[in-house]
Coordinates of C-alpha atoms in Angstrom, one line a residue:
X621 CA -3.7 -31.4 -18.6
X622 CA -5.9 -33.9 -16.7
X623 CA -6.1 -33.8 -13.0
X624 CA -6.7 -37.1 -11.2
X625 CA -8.5 -36.6 -7.9
X626 CA -8.0 -39.0 -5.0
X627 CA -10.7 -38.5 -2.4
X628 CA -10.5 -40.0 1.1
X629 CA -14.0 -41.2 2.2
X630 CA -15.6 -43.3 4.9
X631 CA -16.4 -46.8 3.5
X632 CA -17.6 -50.2 4.7
X633 CA -16.9 -49.5 8.4
X634 CA -13.5 -47.9 7.7
X635 CA -11.9 -45.6 5.2
X636 CA -11.0 -45.7 1.6
X637 CA -10.0 -43.4 -1.2
X638 CA -11.8 -43.1 -4.5
X639 CA -11.0 -41.9 -8.0
X640 CA -14.1 -41.1 -9.9
X641 CA -16.6 -43.8 -8.9
X642 CA -13.9 -46.4 -8.1
X643 CA -13.1 -47.2 -4.5
X644 CA -9.9 -48.6 -3.1
X645 CA -9.7 -51.4 -0.6
X646 CA -11.0 -50.5 2.9
X647 CA -8.4 -49.3 5.5
X648 CA -9.0 -49.5 9.3
X649 CA -7.9 -45.9 9.9
X650 CA -8.3 -42.6 8.2
X651 CA -4.6 -42.1 8.4
X652 CA -3.9 -45.3 6.5
X653 CA -6.4 -44.4 3.8
X654 CA -4.8 -40.9 3.5
X655 CA -1.3 -42.4 3.2
X656 CA -2.5 -44.9 0.6
X657 CA -4.2 -42.1 -1.4
X658 CA -1.1 -40.0 -1.2
X659 CA 1.2 -42.8 -2.3
X660 CA -1.1 -43.8 -5.2
X661 CA -1.3 -40.1 -6.3
X662 CA 2.5 -39.8 -6.3
X663 CA 2.9 -43.0 -8.4
X664 CA 0.4 -41.8 -10.9
X665 CA 2.7 -38.8 -11.8
X666 CA 5.8 -40.9 -12.4
X667 CA 6.9 -41.2 -16.0
X668 CA 7.0 -44.6 -17.6
X669 CA 8.1 -46.0 -21.0
X670 CA 6.9 -44.8 -24.3
X671 CA 5.3 -47.8 -25.9
X672 CA 2.8 -48.9 -28.5
X673 CA -0.7 -49.8 -27.2
X674 CA -3.7 -51.5 -28.8
X675 CA -7.2 -51.0 -27.4
X676 CA -10.8 -51.5 -28.3
X677 CA -13.2 -48.6 -28.0
X678 CA -16.8 -48.7 -26.7
X679 CA -18.1 -49.3 -30.2
X680 CA -15.9 -52.3 -30.8
X681 CA -13.3 -50.7 -33.0
X682 CA -9.6 -51.4 -32.5
X683 CA -7.0 -48.7 -32.3
X684 CA -3.2 -48.6 -32.3
X685 CA -1.4 -45.7 -30.7
X686 CA 2.0 -44.7 -29.4
X687 CA 1.6 -43.8 -25.7
X688 CA 4.1 -41.3 -24.5
X689 CA 5.4 -42.4 -21.1
X690 CA 6.1 -38.8 -20.1
X691 CA 2.5 -37.8 -20.6
X692 CA 1.3 -38.0 -17.0
X693 CA -1.6 -36.3 -15.3
X694 CA -1.5 -34.0 -12.4
X695 CA -3.0 -35.4 -9.1
X696 CA -4.5 -34.1 -6.0
X697 CA -5.6 -35.7 -2.7
X698 CA -8.8 -34.4 -1.2
X699 CA -9.3 -35.0 2.5
X700 CA -12.4 -33.2 3.7
X701 CA -14.3 -34.1 6.9

């Protein structure tokens, strides 16, 4: 099972959280960024609807799949000084 990591970091004169190389908006306080990261991590684990999806891969091929809305990743929030 995949684990999605939300990491609280200093950013652009404030605080943000990042997932991989992607940063959130900037928050004025560490507390606000931590709350936003925790909220986003919790939402990521919520089940959705099973539905058909169509997507194009990096080589330009199209794929059709059934995405199971119950297949959600585990999440963690990392807040290290």
